[in-house]
XYZ file of C-alpha atoms in Angstrom:
730
model
C 30.102 10.644 -20.619
C 27.347 8.991 -22.595
C 24.070 9.095 -20.697
C 20.512 8.167 -21.622
C 18.765 10.644 -23.841
C 15.880 11.737 -21.664
C 13.105 14.275 -21.506
C 11.442 15.001 -18.176
C 8.235 16.977 -17.699
C 6.908 17.531 -14.189
C 4.173 20.090 -13.518
C 4.393 21.879 -10.182
C 7.694 20.139 -9.530
C 9.073 22.841 -7.234
C 5.992 22.700 -5.024
C 6.235 18.931 -4.907
C 9.873 18.985 -3.821
C 9.053 21.621 -1.186
C 6.484 19.202 0.264
C 8.988 16.362 0.226
C 11.597 18.463 2.040
C 8.994 19.308 4.677
C 8.317 15.613 5.222
C 12.021 14.918 5.512
C 12.540 17.659 8.058
C 9.983 16.470 10.511
C 6.693 16.372 8.641
C 4.386 13.369 8.927
C 4.898 10.188 6.915
C 2.370 10.117 4.075
C -0.472 7.643 4.332
C -0.593 4.757 1.893
C -2.601 5.019 -1.323
C -4.771 2.565 -3.200
C -2.632 0.647 -5.702
C -3.230 -2.163 -8.207
C -1.651 -3.697 -11.302
C -4.361 -3.417 -13.922
C -3.412 -4.531 -17.421
C -0.694 -5.658 -19.790
C -0.734 -4.865 -23.496
C 1.413 -7.124 -25.670
C 2.386 -6.063 -29.174
C 2.517 -8.566 -31.997
C 6.247 -7.978 -32.534
C 7.162 -8.684 -28.893
C 9.983 -11.238 -29.015
C 9.254 -12.684 -25.541
C 5.519 -13.309 -25.723
C 5.986 -17.099 -26.214
C 2.504 -18.671 -26.349
C 0.747 -15.360 -25.627
C -1.146 -13.483 -28.307
C -0.929 -9.789 -29.029
C -3.555 -7.675 -27.285
C -4.777 -6.590 -23.871
C -4.749 -8.706 -20.724
C -6.692 -7.222 -17.789
C -5.820 -8.294 -14.236
C -8.949 -6.643 -12.791
C -11.879 -4.437 -13.803
C -10.402 -1.133 -12.615
C -9.544 -0.065 -16.159
C -11.240 -0.654 -19.491
C -10.691 0.003 -23.160
C -12.797 2.791 -24.628
C -14.390 2.724 -28.069
C -11.505 4.735 -29.491
C -8.990 2.215 -28.137
C -7.757 4.253 -25.153
C -7.276 2.849 -21.636
C -9.364 4.656 -19.031
C -10.900 4.273 -15.581
C -13.770 1.818 -15.655
C -16.979 3.494 -14.420
C -18.509 0.015 -13.943
C -15.795 -1.316 -11.625
C -17.557 -3.709 -9.222
C -14.970 -4.704 -6.590
C -14.612 -2.050 -3.845
C -11.080 -0.694 -3.458
C -11.043 -1.713 0.210
C -12.480 -5.195 -0.378
C -9.454 -6.805 1.322
C -8.925 -3.931 3.699
C -7.401 -0.478 3.199
C -4.625 -0.403 0.598
C -4.572 -4.158 0.012
C -5.623 -5.604 -3.335
C -5.498 -9.294 -4.237
C -5.639 -10.605 -7.797
C -5.030 -13.931 -9.530
C -3.804 -15.392 -12.800
C -5.151 -18.868 -13.604
C -5.035 -21.353 -16.407
C -3.835 -24.831 -17.304
C -0.148 -25.694 -17.604
C 1.172 -24.062 -20.749
C -1.604 -21.458 -20.851
C 0.812 -18.524 -20.409
C 0.762 -17.697 -16.683
C 4.546 -17.658 -16.309
C 4.907 -15.818 -19.623
C 2.599 -13.030 -18.416
C 4.473 -12.598 -15.148
C 7.908 -12.722 -16.752
C 6.879 -9.995 -19.195
C 6.095 -7.809 -16.175
C 9.569 -8.518 -14.786
C 11.255 -7.736 -18.103
C 9.473 -4.400 -18.443
C 10.498 -3.385 -14.914
C 14.043 -4.640 -15.520
C 14.414 -2.617 -18.718
C 12.971 0.510 -17.134
C 15.436 0.253 -14.270
C 18.330 -0.284 -16.660
C 17.399 2.958 -18.415
C 17.074 4.928 -15.189
C 20.430 3.721 -13.867
C 22.375 4.129 -17.091
C 25.312 6.407 -16.457
C 25.017 6.085 -12.690
C 27.944 5.002 -10.606
C 27.418 1.522 -9.102
C 29.660 -0.199 -6.628
C 31.602 -3.156 -7.950
C 29.767 -5.755 -5.831
C 26.311 -4.697 -7.060
C 24.863 -6.829 -9.838
C 24.801 -5.206 -13.267
C 21.503 -5.181 -15.126
C 20.961 -6.357 -18.701
C 18.507 -4.753 -21.084
C 16.237 -7.274 -22.855
C 16.069 -6.631 -26.596
C 12.914 -6.832 -28.686
C 10.504 -6.176 -25.806
C 7.298 -4.478 -26.978
C 4.660 -4.280 -24.259
C 2.889 -1.789 -21.992
C 2.141 -2.119 -18.284
C -0.819 -0.225 -16.798
C -1.276 0.336 -13.064
C -3.501 2.470 -10.874
C -2.145 4.518 -7.951
C -4.272 6.920 -5.936
C -6.806 7.169 -8.753
C -4.189 8.006 -11.412
C -3.196 5.703 -14.273
C 0.482 4.903 -14.594
C 1.900 3.514 -17.844
C 5.247 1.934 -18.530
C 5.898 1.365 -22.229
C 8.681 -0.884 -23.495
C 9.183 -0.158 -27.187
C 12.396 -1.878 -28.194
C 15.288 0.428 -27.332
C 12.940 3.122 -26.008
C 11.102 3.345 -22.679
C 8.210 5.685 -21.809
C 6.977 6.269 -18.273
C 3.934 8.369 -17.449
C 2.115 8.981 -14.185
C -0.258 11.896 -13.710
C 1.740 14.956 -14.851
C 5.146 13.253 -14.587
C 6.809 11.823 -17.688
C 10.069 10.127 -18.596
C 11.151 9.349 -22.138
C 14.343 7.276 -22.133
C 16.517 5.810 -24.813
C 20.191 5.061 -25.368
C 22.779 4.849 -28.071
C 24.261 1.465 -28.923
C 27.963 1.014 -29.523
C 28.210 -1.691 -32.167
C 31.911 -1.401 -32.824
C 33.962 -4.494 -32.101
C 37.207 -2.543 -31.881
C 38.925 -0.873 -28.939
C 36.812 1.566 -26.959
C 38.867 4.709 -27.080
C 37.215 8.082 -26.516
C 34.817 6.541 -24.005
C 37.286 6.397 -21.140
C 36.637 9.228 -18.716
C 37.886 9.878 -15.219
C 35.690 11.311 -12.541
C 37.062 13.134 -9.535
C 34.499 12.151 -6.940
C 35.679 14.949 -4.675
C 34.709 17.557 -7.240
C 31.196 18.483 -6.141
C 30.170 19.870 -9.549
C 31.166 16.693 -11.368
C 29.698 14.550 -8.620
C 26.331 16.296 -8.896
C 26.154 15.893 -12.658
C 27.451 12.356 -13.044
C 26.389 10.509 -9.934
C 23.553 12.165 -8.125
C 21.418 13.086 -11.135
C 20.425 9.465 -11.953
C 19.816 8.786 -8.262
C 17.548 11.809 -7.953
C 15.717 10.755 -11.094
C 15.139 7.341 -9.538
C 14.040 8.940 -6.263
C 11.390 10.936 -8.121
C 10.218 7.851 -10.014
C 10.067 5.688 -6.862
C 7.333 7.883 -5.379
C 5.201 7.240 -8.441
C 6.155 3.633 -9.110
C 6.248 0.361 -7.145
C 8.621 -2.291 -5.865
C 8.060 -5.906 -6.984
C 8.753 -8.837 -4.636
C 8.422 -12.284 -6.238
C 8.395 -15.710 -4.595
C 8.542 -18.976 -6.514
C 9.893 -22.113 -4.855
C 9.440 -24.387 -7.877
C 12.688 -26.128 -8.863
C 11.864 -25.612 -12.558
C 11.473 -21.841 -12.356
C 13.956 -19.053 -13.117
C 16.818 -21.275 -14.220
C 19.546 -19.304 -15.997
C 19.699 -21.829 -18.805
C 16.133 -21.029 -19.859
C 17.111 -17.428 -20.703
C 20.462 -17.867 -22.434
C 18.941 -17.395 -25.888
C 17.425 -14.006 -25.056
C 19.321 -11.147 -26.664
C 20.326 -8.355 -24.307
C 22.376 -5.196 -24.019
C 24.833 -4.544 -21.234
C 26.562 -1.505 -19.838
C 30.193 -1.341 -20.810
C 32.640 0.249 -18.406
C 36.163 0.651 -19.780
C 38.747 -0.620 -17.337
C 40.621 2.139 -15.557
C 43.095 1.666 -12.781
C 42.650 3.550 -9.558
C 44.304 6.932 -9.816
C 45.535 9.297 -7.153
C 43.065 11.488 -5.372
C 40.154 9.044 -5.574
C 39.500 9.284 -9.313
C 37.036 6.665 -10.581
C 35.671 5.457 -13.924
C 31.942 6.065 -14.227
C 31.261 6.634 -17.909
C 29.130 3.843 -19.370
C 27.868 2.893 -22.788
C 25.570 0.181 -24.119
C 27.021 -2.749 -26.032
C 25.905 -6.209 -27.102
C 25.978 -8.679 -24.274
C 28.573 -11.387 -23.992
C 27.976 -15.116 -23.623
C 26.704 -15.943 -20.178
C 25.085 -12.568 -19.501
C 21.521 -13.422 -18.447
C 19.067 -10.702 -17.443
C 17.146 -12.674 -14.822
C 20.287 -13.484 -12.829
C 20.670 -9.811 -11.925
C 17.299 -9.402 -10.268
C 17.742 -11.862 -7.475
C 19.849 -10.472 -4.624
C 21.460 -7.353 -6.092
C 23.360 -5.631 -3.244
C 22.034 -2.293 -4.432
C 20.138 -1.155 -1.355
C 16.688 -1.662 -2.938
C 17.525 0.673 -5.770
C 16.276 -1.527 -8.612
C 12.544 -2.018 -7.965
C 12.366 -5.820 -8.254
C 13.710 -8.876 -6.426
C 13.133 -12.620 -6.996
C 13.049 -15.102 -4.101
C 14.598 -17.444 -3.200
C 18.042 -16.653 -4.521
C 19.241 -19.009 -7.258
C 22.844 -19.444 -8.353
C 22.613 -20.770 -11.929
C 19.229 -22.209 -11.026
C 20.384 -23.785 -7.735
C 18.770 -22.821 -4.419
C 21.077 -22.998 -1.399
C 18.591 -24.550 1.014
C 20.873 -24.146 4.041
C 21.336 -20.444 3.370
C 17.598 -20.019 2.833
C 16.965 -21.795 6.122
C 19.267 -19.402 8.004
C 17.718 -16.386 6.298
C 14.237 -17.621 7.150
C 15.184 -18.182 10.789
C 16.423 -14.614 11.027
C 13.331 -13.159 9.330
C 10.837 -15.266 11.261
C 12.471 -14.659 14.635
C 11.596 -10.981 14.261
C 8.028 -11.785 13.220
C 7.387 -14.239 16.056
C 8.869 -11.954 18.725
C 6.815 -8.964 17.616
C 3.673 -11.079 17.171
C 4.039 -12.370 20.724
C 4.350 -8.810 22.035
C 1.243 -7.715 20.109
C -0.811 -10.827 20.882
C -0.871 -11.872 17.215
C -0.956 -15.568 16.288
C 1.402 -16.171 13.350
C 0.332 -19.752 12.696
C -2.738 -21.569 14.019
C -2.412 -23.609 17.192
C 1.201 -22.552 17.823
C 2.503 -20.085 20.389
C 6.043 -18.801 20.715
C 7.930 -20.506 23.520
C 11.308 -18.792 23.014
C 13.831 -17.591 20.477
C 17.227 -19.023 21.413
C 20.622 -17.734 20.265
C 23.910 -19.647 20.252
C 27.369 -18.281 19.465
C 28.601 -19.490 16.063
C 32.397 -19.014 15.792
C 32.380 -19.980 12.118
C 30.031 -17.155 11.104
C 32.659 -14.397 11.193
C 35.573 -16.507 10.034
C 33.795 -17.618 6.864
C 33.134 -14.005 5.864
C 36.831 -13.227 6.128
C 37.738 -16.367 4.216
C 35.430 -15.319 1.384
C 36.624 -11.728 1.207
C 40.191 -11.489 2.472
C 41.890 -14.634 3.621
C 43.258 -17.054 1.069
C 42.950 -14.344 -1.606
C 45.433 -11.869 -0.251
C 49.055 -12.425 0.617
C 50.701 -10.686 3.510
C 54.483 -10.872 3.945
C 54.541 -13.592 1.285
C 52.352 -15.841 3.402
C 48.673 -16.675 3.136
C 46.869 -14.978 5.969
C 44.921 -17.258 8.295
C 41.989 -16.139 10.391
C 43.794 -17.013 13.602
C 46.426 -14.419 12.689
C 44.004 -11.542 12.166
C 43.461 -10.729 15.818
C 47.148 -10.195 16.509
C 48.121 -8.874 13.072
C 46.265 -5.582 13.167
C 48.088 -4.344 16.301
C 51.402 -4.577 14.491
C 50.085 -2.572 11.541
C 48.717 0.599 13.077
C 48.380 2.347 9.732
C 46.075 -0.363 8.333
C 42.388 0.144 7.668
C 41.621 -2.604 10.193
C 43.384 -0.884 13.059
C 42.171 2.591 12.111
C 38.597 1.343 12.003
C 38.935 -0.414 15.341
C 40.152 2.846 16.852
C 37.434 4.931 15.225
C 34.789 2.471 16.465
C 36.296 2.441 19.967
C 37.210 -1.253 19.810
C 41.012 -1.181 19.889
C 41.286 -1.765 23.661
C 39.009 -4.803 23.808
C 40.349 -8.136 25.015
C 40.925 -10.010 21.751
C 41.974 -13.149 23.597
C 38.244 -13.760 24.107
C 37.023 -15.267 20.832
C 33.507 -13.869 20.987
C 34.823 -10.341 21.679
C 37.367 -10.647 18.855
C 34.662 -11.873 16.458
C 32.275 -9.084 17.436
C 34.935 -6.411 16.817
C 36.076 -7.927 13.529
C 32.478 -8.341 12.422
C 31.917 -4.602 12.887
C 35.041 -3.913 10.810
C 33.751 -6.297 8.157
C 30.319 -4.609 8.102
C 31.856 -1.161 7.619
C 33.931 -2.408 4.685
C 30.998 -4.378 3.297
C 28.641 -1.377 3.399
C 31.261 0.824 1.764
C 31.726 -1.623 -1.106
C 28.109 -2.491 -1.851
C 25.707 0.416 -1.700
C 25.429 3.341 -4.140
C 24.884 5.855 -1.353
C 28.447 5.056 -0.166
C 30.065 5.470 -3.563
C 32.809 7.711 -2.137
C 34.188 4.815 -0.095
C 34.161 1.913 -2.541
C 37.909 1.362 -2.259
C 37.463 0.449 1.384
C 35.719 -2.733 0.293
C 38.366 -4.075 -2.061
C 39.857 -7.457 -1.235
C 43.106 -5.924 -0.060
C 41.553 -3.080 1.862
C 41.614 -4.762 5.243
C 45.390 -4.808 5.118
C 45.984 -1.502 3.326
C 46.895 1.760 4.914
C 47.918 5.246 4.041
C 46.951 8.859 4.414
C 43.983 8.610 2.010
C 42.260 5.964 4.116
C 43.022 7.546 7.482
C 41.590 10.816 6.199
C 38.246 9.344 5.150
C 37.618 6.695 7.818
C 36.005 9.148 10.280
C 33.513 10.391 7.669
C 32.713 6.811 6.594
C 31.974 5.693 10.168
C 29.999 8.862 10.820
C 27.881 8.284 7.680
C 27.123 4.701 8.757
C 26.152 5.760 12.286
C 23.780 8.400 10.908
C 22.207 5.957 8.431
C 18.987 4.594 9.989
C 17.987 2.393 7.033
C 18.154 -1.385 6.587
C 21.718 -0.991 5.263
C 23.127 -0.500 8.759
C 20.853 -2.785 10.807
C 23.437 -5.568 11.261
C 26.076 -2.982 12.149
C 23.789 -1.604 14.867
C 23.095 -5.094 16.185
C 26.831 -5.735 16.578
C 27.317 -2.276 18.114
C 24.685 -3.012 20.776
C 26.401 -6.291 21.612
C 29.830 -4.648 21.939
C 28.375 -1.928 24.160
C 26.906 -4.611 26.427
C 30.303 -6.293 26.765
C 31.936 -2.941 27.525
C 29.464 -2.350 30.349
C 29.838 -5.829 31.810
C 32.775 -7.977 30.699
C 31.305 -10.895 32.621
C 28.509 -11.163 30.076
C 31.048 -12.627 27.630
C 30.804 -16.003 29.402
C 27.004 -16.029 29.276
C 26.864 -15.120 25.596
C 29.338 -17.891 24.791
C 26.520 -20.359 25.402
C 22.807 -20.301 24.563
C 20.500 -17.518 25.688
C 17.003 -16.260 24.856
C 15.960 -13.029 23.208
C 14.041 -12.030 26.348
C 17.257 -12.318 28.371
C 19.157 -10.273 25.800
C 16.541 -7.520 25.680
C 16.510 -7.262 29.478
C 20.288 -6.754 29.494
C 19.957 -3.987 26.883
C 17.353 -2.302 29.086
C 19.303 -2.737 32.345
C 22.418 -1.128 30.891
C 20.459 1.712 29.288
C 21.100 0.772 25.654
C 17.369 0.879 24.911
C 14.799 2.961 26.775
C 11.672 0.994 25.932
C 10.467 -2.084 24.162
C 10.333 -1.564 20.370
C 6.893 -0.673 19.066
C 7.206 -2.111 15.552
C 9.073 -4.695 13.495
C 11.511 -2.182 12.048
C 12.620 -1.044 15.509
C 12.778 -4.611 16.783
C 15.296 -5.675 14.123
C 17.788 -3.116 15.459
C 18.018 -4.758 18.893
C 18.335 -8.392 17.812
C 21.593 -10.180 18.671
C 24.164 -9.880 15.860
C 24.521 -12.249 12.905
C 27.291 -14.399 14.434
C 24.671 -16.090 16.629
C 22.625 -18.963 15.220
C 18.876 -18.879 15.858
C 16.475 -21.548 17.088
C 12.766 -20.643 17.150
C 10.875 -22.827 19.596
C 7.099 -23.130 19.479
C 4.533 -24.720 21.725
C 1.340 -26.384 20.505
C -1.398 -26.527 23.140
C -0.113 -28.581 26.074
C 2.493 -30.446 24.052
C 6.233 -30.129 24.474
C 8.054 -27.314 22.680
C 9.346 -28.009 19.183
C 11.853 -26.184 16.999
C 10.670 -24.531 13.824
C 12.950 -26.930 11.948
C 10.818 -29.855 13.175
C 7.556 -28.497 11.799
C 6.007 -29.944 8.662
C 7.192 -28.795 5.236
C 3.816 -27.162 4.577
C 3.870 -25.215 7.843
C 7.400 -24.004 7.178
C 6.614 -23.112 3.573
C 3.734 -20.926 4.742
C 6.008 -19.166 7.217
C 8.887 -18.788 4.751
C 6.608 -17.213 2.131
C 5.073 -14.733 4.543
C 8.450 -14.077 6.170
C 10.065 -13.201 2.840
C 7.484 -10.539 2.058
C 7.538 -9.063 5.538
C 11.343 -8.937 5.594
C 11.545 -6.993 2.328
C 8.702 -4.657 3.276
C 10.420 -3.824 6.583
C 13.648 -3.031 4.737
C 11.845 -0.863 2.199
C 10.025 1.003 4.963
C 13.329 1.622 6.760
C 14.283 4.164 4.077
C 12.776 7.294 5.607
C 14.705 10.030 3.836
C 12.317 11.392 1.206
C 15.246 12.491 -0.940
C 16.438 8.903 -1.426
C 14.965 6.140 -3.573
C 12.030 5.193 -1.389
C 9.292 2.797 -2.456
C 5.970 2.716 -0.642
C 3.937 0.797 -3.238
C 4.541 -2.963 -3.341
C 3.583 -5.615 -5.879
C 3.798 -9.036 -4.214
C 3.822 -11.907 -6.714
C 3.198 -15.443 -5.461
C 3.920 -17.855 -8.288
C 2.793 -21.471 -7.700
C 2.054 -20.548 -4.113
C 0.272 -23.812 -3.246
C 3.479 -25.895 -3.354
C 3.644 -28.045 -0.157
C 0.246 -26.796 1.029
C -2.507 -29.120 2.221
C -5.943 -28.078 0.846
C -6.793 -26.650 4.272
C -3.726 -24.406 4.114
C -4.694 -23.413 0.578
C -8.149 -22.529 1.810
C -6.735 -20.360 4.605
C -3.803 -18.818 2.735
C -5.264 -15.519 1.500
C -6.931 -14.844 4.818
C -3.691 -15.515 6.710
C -1.538 -13.386 4.420
C -4.009 -10.512 4.433
C -4.367 -10.651 8.220
C -0.613 -10.685 8.750
C -0.077 -7.619 6.565
C -2.921 -5.797 8.313
C -2.023 -6.829 11.875
C 1.514 -5.551 11.440
C -0.032 -2.371 9.936
C 2.012 -2.508 6.750
C -1.022 -1.284 4.813
C -1.102 1.911 6.845
C 2.122 3.194 5.288
C 2.429 0.918 2.232
C 0.148 0.210 -0.718
C 0.091 -3.493 -1.492
C -1.100 -5.316 -4.606
C -0.862 -9.121 -4.471
C -0.865 -11.224 -7.649
C -1.250 -14.979 -7.223
C -0.613 -17.507 -9.987
C -2.339 -20.670 -8.840
C -3.951 -23.996 -9.692
C -5.828 -24.167 -6.401
C -9.638 -23.787 -6.381
C -9.467 -23.155 -2.634
C -7.310 -20.081 -3.117
C -9.432 -18.890 -6.014
C -12.613 -19.101 -3.938
C -11.402 -16.032 -2.011
C -11.094 -13.861 -5.133
C -13.971 -12.247 -7.090
C -14.122 -12.976 -10.794
C -13.387 -9.330 -11.625
C -9.902 -9.686 -10.043
C -8.886 -12.753 -12.064
C -7.081 -13.043 -15.389
C -8.148 -16.297 -17.065
C -5.751 -17.753 -19.644
C -6.272 -20.543 -22.142
C -3.864 -21.327 -24.961
C -2.175 -17.967 -24.464
C -5.385 -15.945 -24.716
C -7.472 -14.026 -22.221
C -10.795 -15.884 -21.978
C -12.477 -13.966 -19.152
C -15.635 -13.563 -21.258
C -16.012 -17.358 -21.498
C -16.063 -17.960 -17.723
C -19.618 -17.963 -16.400
C -19.075 -19.048 -12.769
C -17.774 -16.470 -10.296
C -15.306 -18.389 -8.058
C -15.756 -16.100 -5.062
C -17.467 -18.152 -2.309
C -18.421 -20.717 -4.976
C -18.510 -24.516 -4.925
C -15.051 -26.004 -5.452
C -16.276 -28.387 -8.190
C -17.772 -25.478 -10.125
C -14.499 -23.571 -9.797
C -12.562 -26.568 -11.108
C -14.878 -26.882 -14.075
C -15.071 -23.229 -15.048
C -11.976 -21.458 -13.721
C -9.438 -24.181 -14.380
C -11.061 -25.465 -17.583
C -11.443 -29.018 -16.291
C -13.806 -29.988 -19.082
C -13.851 -33.783 -18.950
C -14.380 -34.873 -15.369
C -13.276 -34.229 -11.793
C -11.694 -37.661 -11.301
C -8.211 -38.806 -12.250
C -7.534 -40.235 -15.670
C -6.681 -43.708 -14.329
C -9.909 -43.810 -12.304
C -11.841 -42.602 -15.349
C -10.423 -45.438 -17.444
C -11.349 -47.964 -14.726
C -14.880 -46.562 -14.461
C -15.362 -46.774 -18.219
C -14.180 -50.403 -18.235
C -16.328 -51.211 -15.178
C -19.410 -49.812 -16.899
C -18.590 -51.811 -20.024
C -18.201 -55.020 -17.985
C -21.515 -54.441 -16.208
C -23.255 -53.776 -19.508
C -21.851 -57.020 -20.910
C -22.712 -59.112 -17.840
C -24.783 -62.125 -18.798
C -23.609 -62.198 -22.357
C -21.665 -65.101 -23.807
C -18.313 -63.404 -23.157
C -18.096 -62.418 -19.546
C -14.979 -60.341 -18.734
C -15.210 -60.556 -14.948
C -17.414 -62.466 -12.522
C -19.976 -60.606 -10.469
C -17.976 -60.685 -7.227
C -15.071 -58.790 -8.781
C -17.511 -56.274 -10.193
C -19.063 -55.745 -6.750
C -15.601 -55.507 -5.194
C -14.542 -52.596 -7.440
C -17.877 -50.795 -6.991
C -17.301 -50.930 -3.228
C -14.047 -48.965 -3.674
C -15.762 -45.965 -5.292
C -15.840 -42.835 -3.169
C -18.595 -40.902 -4.950
C -21.900 -42.024 -3.411
C -24.067 -41.148 -6.377
C -21.815 -42.984 -8.850
C -21.597 -45.986 -6.526
C -25.416 -46.127 -6.206
C -25.971 -45.914 -9.956
C -23.442 -48.628 -10.822
C -24.776 -50.882 -8.021
C -28.334 -50.460 -9.313
C -27.273 -51.257 -12.883
C -25.381 -54.378 -11.803
C -28.319 -55.550 -9.667
C -30.620 -55.106 -12.658
C -28.295 -57.135 -14.895
C -27.900 -59.807 -12.264
C -31.683 -60.090 -11.784
C -32.253 -60.595 -15.488
C -29.545 -63.205 -15.614
C -30.875 -65.126 -12.598
C -34.358 -65.248 -14.093
C -32.933 -66.953 -17.153
C -33.644 -64.159 -19.549
C -31.445 -64.156 -22.621
C -29.722 -60.837 -22.292
C -27.965 -61.292 -25.625
C -31.322 -61.276 -27.450
C -32.704 -58.269 -25.664
């Protein structure tokens, strides 16, 4: 098997792993560390720099370049590390349209993407997980600071270098350029052979686990319709992993050997870093999800409802106000019969024939009882669901949803690589000794998994257990009910002992995903309104914050120190002011910072926020030292004299956004220039407008000083004219 050529050096590695094992076996969770993205160095031969110039771009003043050209800690750093609170840093990238803001950020994403590709090369990935593409011709270096140590990630064409403190990774690969058949590369792997399994599967995962403790996870939001469209990246040359096709053999043998080849038409690197189904393995995700540039607004709405319901419920319990002037009235749930059926239609029904007939969802409930060797029936038995009353639709859907989640987990996540065959399209209907043998271990592994991967499974399990304890509840859950009612039932029947203390615990006891959600809020003494009826700006604020919180909760759910576990987060908000009123822009940083702190994410996570913005109100919350100023693709920090922090908005517009001409619109400027010309010419032989029209336009002017000056000038001209003075001769 061809794997990346790598060299790893780690001083005191054994001691480090001993510490990690201690943490895993009951030791305390480590406190968060100070973390910030500091600089980006772009080489002249970088193929993706677009309008950017070669050289260094500093995001803050934490690092500096020494006289000998090295990057080192800056002894003159002015912004305290806890300026925004412990373990929260906020930075900005500003400049006019076309100045290079998007280019800077996308270079960061490419570097992270390429690094991940290298780390995962040769690692077994489930078929439903997105495959990464390596961007060719990338020559740039990312510098970050974590716990006082400088981390560097160097992209040098087909080579990657990673260094943090005493830990190093040097990674490169061999390229298969042949256009012919790929012969000697086909290799079977017996996944039940522990020696082979250790070498071929777990080694890359352990390498990633080690890196994750020294690296960071990147969460990006950009709701602009023009951003991250596949078509914009089609011309970028990439590599891809090539996996020779090998049919499933007896005994669970799988193809895992991979090599690097030239990408095919349609392979676009950015497509793979949206929703990846990899269990937060690859350390970057873009939001919202785009399918060939298209955002499914309905799907995003449902996702946001789910994420925000958790936030509002927990905020209400903790006395935290999520959004000004609004209090939570209730979170209502309604049974959605279509939710489970559509999942089966996508995965099984209409794609698989049974007895020469297309299977319909209505047949599923009765079918499995006649096929007691099928995965479906075996799973129902193993989960203790086979004796439920399937004539009740909500009970049938709950049981089938749990079966679906087991198969879905098995097919998607690398940690369940042994069970990938359970997630194939036909697997619901398949049977046999192989499947019956491994179903107990699969279910046992899922029940022991406390991470985000199994949250929806646990939600459905709680619901089923409620029905088992009181069949009469089926009628009540067929309608609409509140979360408070649901939680009380869980407590009454002993399924939870106490109210959850944090967001991560709360997600486990929410009603399952086949219930639609309606968040109802109350403003002062007014009637309750649904979240869907709030303004676009209010919802955009909530969606943005909800996205970050959702991903952070999922990342924090990975507690096993031996797994890939990120605790350092880079949050990127690109064009964040979309839909925001200036007042919301003015409050945004304070609200985001407060939300992260109030939910105590910064206690166990290190958070660095990068904001690309055109808003002076947002920039007024950020010291000059934490801002990267761009103009015509160059860093121009030295040319900005006004510190935007707590500064006048007009000064910020002039200096930080390079608004050199004026603060008024171009059309108004043209009108003012013509108005001044007409006033100057008043009384001459050629009069463009009479005095009443001139006075009428002056009255429309909003700036008091300008209005006073133009009024005074017109009065002067009018006085001269009325006294019969020949203005033309003056």
